[in-house]
CSV table of C-alpha atoms in Angstrom, one decimal:
chain,number,residue,atom,x,y,z
A,184,GLY,CA,21.0,13.0,35.1
A,185,ILE,CA,22.9,11.2,37.8
A,186,ILE,CA,26.1,12.6,39.3
A,187,ILE,CA,28.4,9.7,40.3
A,188,PRO,CA,30.4,10.4,43.5
A,189,LYS,CA,34.2,10.7,43.2
A,190,ASP,CA,34.9,7.7,45.5
A,191,VAL,CA,32.9,5.5,43.2
A,192,ILE,CA,34.8,6.8,40.1
A,193,ASP,CA,38.1,6.4,41.9
A,194,TYR,CA,37.3,2.8,42.8
A,195,PHE,CA,38.1,1.8,39.1
A,196,ALA,CA,41.7,2.1,38.2
A,197,LEU,CA,40.9,3.3,34.6
A,198,GLY,CA,37.8,5.3,35.6
A,199,ILE,CA,34.3,4.9,34.2
A,200,VAL,CA,33.6,5.4,30.5
A,201,ASN,CA,30.4,7.0,29.4
A,202,SER,CA,29.0,7.1,25.9
A,203,HIS,CA,27.4,10.4,25.4
A,204,PHE,CA,25.3,11.0,22.3
A,205,SER,CA,26.6,14.4,21.1
A,206,LEU,CA,29.9,15.9,20.0
A,207,LEU,CA,31.0,17.2,23.4
A,208,PRO,CA,31.2,19.9,24.7
A,209,LYS,CA,28.1,20.5,22.5
A,210,LEU,CA,24.8,19.4,24.1
A,211,ARG,CA,25.8,18.3,27.5
A,212,GLY,CA,22.9,17.3,29.7
A,213,ALA,CA,19.9,15.0,29.7
A,214,ASP,CA,18.6,14.9,26.2
A,215,PRO,CA,21.2,15.6,23.5
A,216,ILE,CA,19.5,13.5,20.8
A,217,SER,CA,16.2,15.5,20.8
A,218,PHE,CA,18.0,18.8,21.1
A,219,ALA,CA,20.2,18.1,18.1
A,220,ILE,CA,17.0,17.9,16.1
A,221,LEU,CA,15.4,20.8,17.8
A,222,GLU,CA,18.3,23.1,17.2
A,223,GLY,CA,18.6,22.2,13.5
A,224,GLU,CA,22.1,20.7,13.9
A,225,LYS,CA,23.6,19.4,10.7
A,226,GLU,CA,25.8,16.9,12.5
A,227,THR,CA,26.0,15.2,15.9
A,228,GLY,CA,27.8,12.1,17.0
A,229,VAL,CA,29.0,10.0,19.9
A,230,SER,CA,31.6,11.0,22.5
A,231,LEU,CA,33.3,8.4,24.6
A,232,MET,CA,34.4,10.2,27.8
A,233,LEU,CA,35.7,9.5,31.3
A,234,ILE,CA,33.2,10.4,33.9
A,235,ASP,CA,34.2,13.1,36.5
A,236,GLU,CA,32.2,14.8,39.2
A,237,LYS,CA,30.7,17.3,36.8
A,238,MET,CA,28.0,16.8,34.2
A,239,ASP,CA,29.5,15.6,30.9
A,240,GLU,CA,32.7,17.5,31.4
A,241,GLY,CA,35.2,14.6,31.6
A,242,PRO,CA,38.1,14.1,29.2
A,243,LEU,CA,37.5,12.5,25.8
A,244,ILE,CA,38.7,9.1,24.6
A,245,ALA,CA,37.2,9.3,21.2
A,246,GLN,CA,34.5,11.1,19.1
A,247,GLU,CA,32.8,10.1,15.8
A,248,LYS,CA,30.4,12.3,13.8
A,249,TYR,CA,27.0,11.5,12.4
A,250,HIS,CA,25.3,13.6,9.7
A,251,LEU,CA,21.7,14.6,10.3
A,252,ASN,CA,19.3,14.8,7.4
A,253,ASP,CA,16.3,17.1,7.6
A,254,THR,CA,13.7,14.3,8.1
A,255,ILE,CA,15.2,12.2,10.9
A,256,THR,CA,13.2,11.7,14.0
A,257,THR,CA,14.4,11.1,17.6
A,258,PRO,CA,13.7,7.3,17.5
A,259,ALA,CA,15.6,6.8,14.3
A,260,LEU,CA,18.5,9.0,15.4
A,261,THR,CA,18.6,7.2,18.8
A,262,GLU,CA,18.9,3.8,17.0
A,263,ASP,CA,21.7,5.0,14.7
A,264,LEU,CA,23.7,6.5,17.5
A,265,ILE,CA,23.3,3.4,19.6
A,266,ASN,CA,24.8,1.4,16.7
A,267,LEU,CA,27.6,4.0,16.3
A,268,SER,CA,28.3,3.8,20.0
A,269,ASP,CA,28.5,0.1,20.0
A,270,ASN,CA,31.0,0.1,17.2
A,271,MET,CA,33.1,2.8,19.0
A,272,LEU,CA,33.1,0.9,22.3
A,273,GLN,CA,34.4,-2.2,20.6
A,274,LYS,CA,37.0,-0.2,18.7
A,275,TYR,CA,38.4,2.2,21.3
A,276,ILE,CA,38.0,0.6,24.7
A,277,PRO,CA,40.7,-2.0,24.0
A,278,LEU,CA,43.0,0.8,22.9
A,279,TYR,CA,42.3,2.8,26.0
A,280,VAL,CA,42.8,-0.2,28.3
A,281,ASP,CA,46.1,-0.9,26.5
A,282,LYS,CA,47.1,2.8,27.1
A,283,LYS,CA,47.3,3.5,23.4
A,284,ILE,CA,44.9,6.4,23.7
A,285,GLU,CA,45.4,9.3,26.1
A,286,PRO,CA,42.1,11.0,27.0
A,287,LYS,CA,42.1,14.7,26.1
A,288,ALA,CA,40.2,17.6,27.7
A,289,GLN,CA,37.1,18.9,25.9
A,290,THR,CA,37.6,22.1,23.9
A,291,GLY,CA,35.2,24.7,22.5
A,292,LYS,CA,32.2,26.4,23.8
A,293,PRO,CA,29.7,24.2,25.7
A,294,THR,CA,26.0,24.1,25.0
A,295,TYR,CA,23.4,22.3,27.0
A,296,SER,CA,20.2,20.2,26.7
A,297,ARG,CA,17.6,19.6,29.3
A,298,LYS,CA,14.9,17.1,30.2
A,299,LEU,CA,11.7,17.4,28.2
A,300,THR,CA,8.4,17.9,29.9
A,301,LYS,CA,4.7,17.4,29.0
A,302,GLU,CA,4.4,21.1,28.5
A,303,ASP,CA,6.8,20.8,25.5
A,304,SER,CA,4.1,18.8,23.7
A,305,ILE,CA,1.8,21.7,23.2
A,306,LEU,CA,2.3,23.2,19.7
A,307,ASP,CA,2.7,27.0,19.8
A,308,PHE,CA,1.9,28.6,16.4
A,309,ASN,CA,3.5,31.8,17.4
A,310,LYS,CA,6.7,30.0,16.4
A,311,PRO,CA,7.8,29.7,12.7
A,312,ALA,CA,6.6,26.6,10.9
A,313,ASP,CA,10.1,25.2,10.4
A,314,ILE,CA,10.8,25.2,14.1
A,315,LEU,CA,7.5,23.4,14.8
A,316,CYS,CA,8.4,20.8,12.2
A,317,ARG,CA,11.6,20.1,14.1
A,318,GLU,CA,9.6,19.7,17.3
A,319,ILE,CA,7.4,17.1,15.6
A,320,ARG,CA,10.5,15.0,14.7
A,321,ALA,CA,12.2,15.6,18.0
A,322,TYR,CA,9.1,14.8,20.2
A,323,LEU,CA,7.8,11.9,18.1
A,324,GLU,CA,8.4,9.3,20.9
A,325,TRP,CA,7.9,11.6,23.9
A,326,PRO,CA,6.3,14.0,24.8
A,327,LYS,CA,4.7,13.9,21.4
A,328,SER,CA,3.2,17.0,19.7
A,329,ARG,CA,-0.4,17.9,20.5
A,330,VAL,CA,-3.0,20.4,19.2
A,331,GLN,CA,-6.7,20.8,19.3
A,332,ILE,CA,-8.6,21.6,16.1
A,333,ASN,CA,-12.4,22.1,16.2
A,334,ASP,CA,-12.4,20.5,19.7
A,335,ILE,CA,-10.7,17.4,18.5
A,336,ASN,CA,-7.5,16.4,20.4
A,337,LEU,CA,-4.8,15.4,18.0
A,338,ILE,CA,-1.2,14.1,18.1
A,339,ILE,CA,0.7,15.3,15.1
A,340,THR,CA,3.3,12.8,13.7
A,341,LYS,CA,4.4,14.1,10.3
A,342,VAL,CA,4.3,17.5,8.7
A,343,HIS,CA,5.9,19.8,6.1
A,344,VAL,CA,6.1,23.5,5.5
A,345,GLU,CA,4.4,25.5,2.8
A,346,ASN,CA,4.9,29.2,2.0
A,347,GLY,CA,2.2,31.5,2.9
A,348,ASN,CA,1.0,34.0,5.5
A,349,GLY,CA,-2.2,34.4,7.5
A,350,LYS,CA,-3.6,34.9,10.9
A,351,THR,CA,-1.5,33.0,13.4
A,352,GLY,CA,-3.2,29.9,14.6
A,353,GLN,CA,-5.9,29.9,11.9
A,354,VAL,CA,-6.8,26.6,10.3
A,355,LEU,CA,-6.3,26.3,6.5
A,356,LEU,CA,-8.5,23.7,4.8
A,357,LYS,CA,-8.0,23.3,1.1
A,358,ASP,CA,-7.9,20.6,-1.5
A,359,LYS,CA,-7.9,17.7,1.0
A,360,LYS,CA,-5.0,19.4,2.9
A,361,LEU,CA,-5.0,20.7,6.4
A,362,GLY,CA,-2.6,23.3,7.7
A,363,ILE,CA,-2.3,26.0,10.4
A,364,TYR,CA,-0.8,29.5,9.9
A,365,THR,CA,2.2,30.2,12.0
A,366,SER,CA,4.2,33.3,12.6
A,367,GLU,CA,6.1,32.4,9.5
A,368,ASN,CA,4.7,30.1,6.7
A,369,ILE,CA,2.1,27.3,7.0
A,370,PHE,CA,2.4,24.2,9.1
A,371,MET,CA,0.9,21.4,6.9
A,372,ILE,CA,-0.2,18.2,8.5
A,373,ASP,CA,0.6,14.9,6.8
A,374,TYR,CA,-0.1,12.3,9.4
A,375,LEU,CA,-1.8,12.5,12.8
A,376,ILE,CA,-3.5,10.5,15.6
A,377,PRO,CA,-7.0,11.5,16.7
A,378,ASN,CA,-7.7,10.9,20.4
A,379,GLY,CA,-8.4,7.2,20.8
A,380,LYS,CA,-7.6,6.3,17.2
A,381,LYS,CA,-4.7,5.0,15.2
A,382,ALA,CA,-2.3,7.0,13.1
A,383,MET,CA,-3.7,8.0,9.8
A,384,PRO,CA,-2.9,10.2,6.7
A,385,ILE,CA,-4.5,13.6,6.6
A,386,GLU,CA,-6.8,12.5,3.7
A,387,SER,CA,-8.4,9.8,5.9
A,388,PHE,CA,-8.8,12.1,8.8
A,389,LEU,CA,-10.6,14.8,6.7
A,390,ALA,CA,-12.8,12.1,5.2
A,391,GLY,CA,-14.0,11.0,8.7
A,392,TYR,CA,-14.1,14.3,10.6
A,393,ASN,CA,-15.9,17.6,10.1
A,394,ILE,CA,-13.2,20.3,10.0
A,395,SER,CA,-13.8,23.9,9.1
A,396,ASN,CA,-11.6,26.9,8.6
């Protein structure tokens, strides 16, 4: 989120190289990793770019793609992109320094990410279940995903979607399973963290807490 002044950039004969964790110009901004998951992207990647006075708009030295599966979380994706970035820096920076790579302007329609806030952690069951599932994976490290069921404060860490319709926000308790109806399908909870406790599977939670529909 820091804009580097032009006189600082110009101090370096070859400029300043930034490793940005998206396929620019997609997902410029503060949190491209979480937003790749939130937006259901099938691929993301790493862009090595030269910094200019604008946010993530500088010319590209290199890009490499990364395929996202539908279970990856922000911490896991972050680790994988760091490793990809490290390999790319070792591969491409010597070529750039030796003037064997000519940086090229970004092309295509830009999209943007933003900084996440604590307000993003509150689950809104007016959204479809599949979108909420993406939020769980995207917010796993921070700001996390929170809900209150029967006055119990919970952090939800793993979920899946089941087909079905009911009153939005209503709890579904059946066969040692716990779910919540959303605007589209059912948000089924697999793992959670009760306030002051450790993470546990839903079966352990239901065995120790009194939950009703």
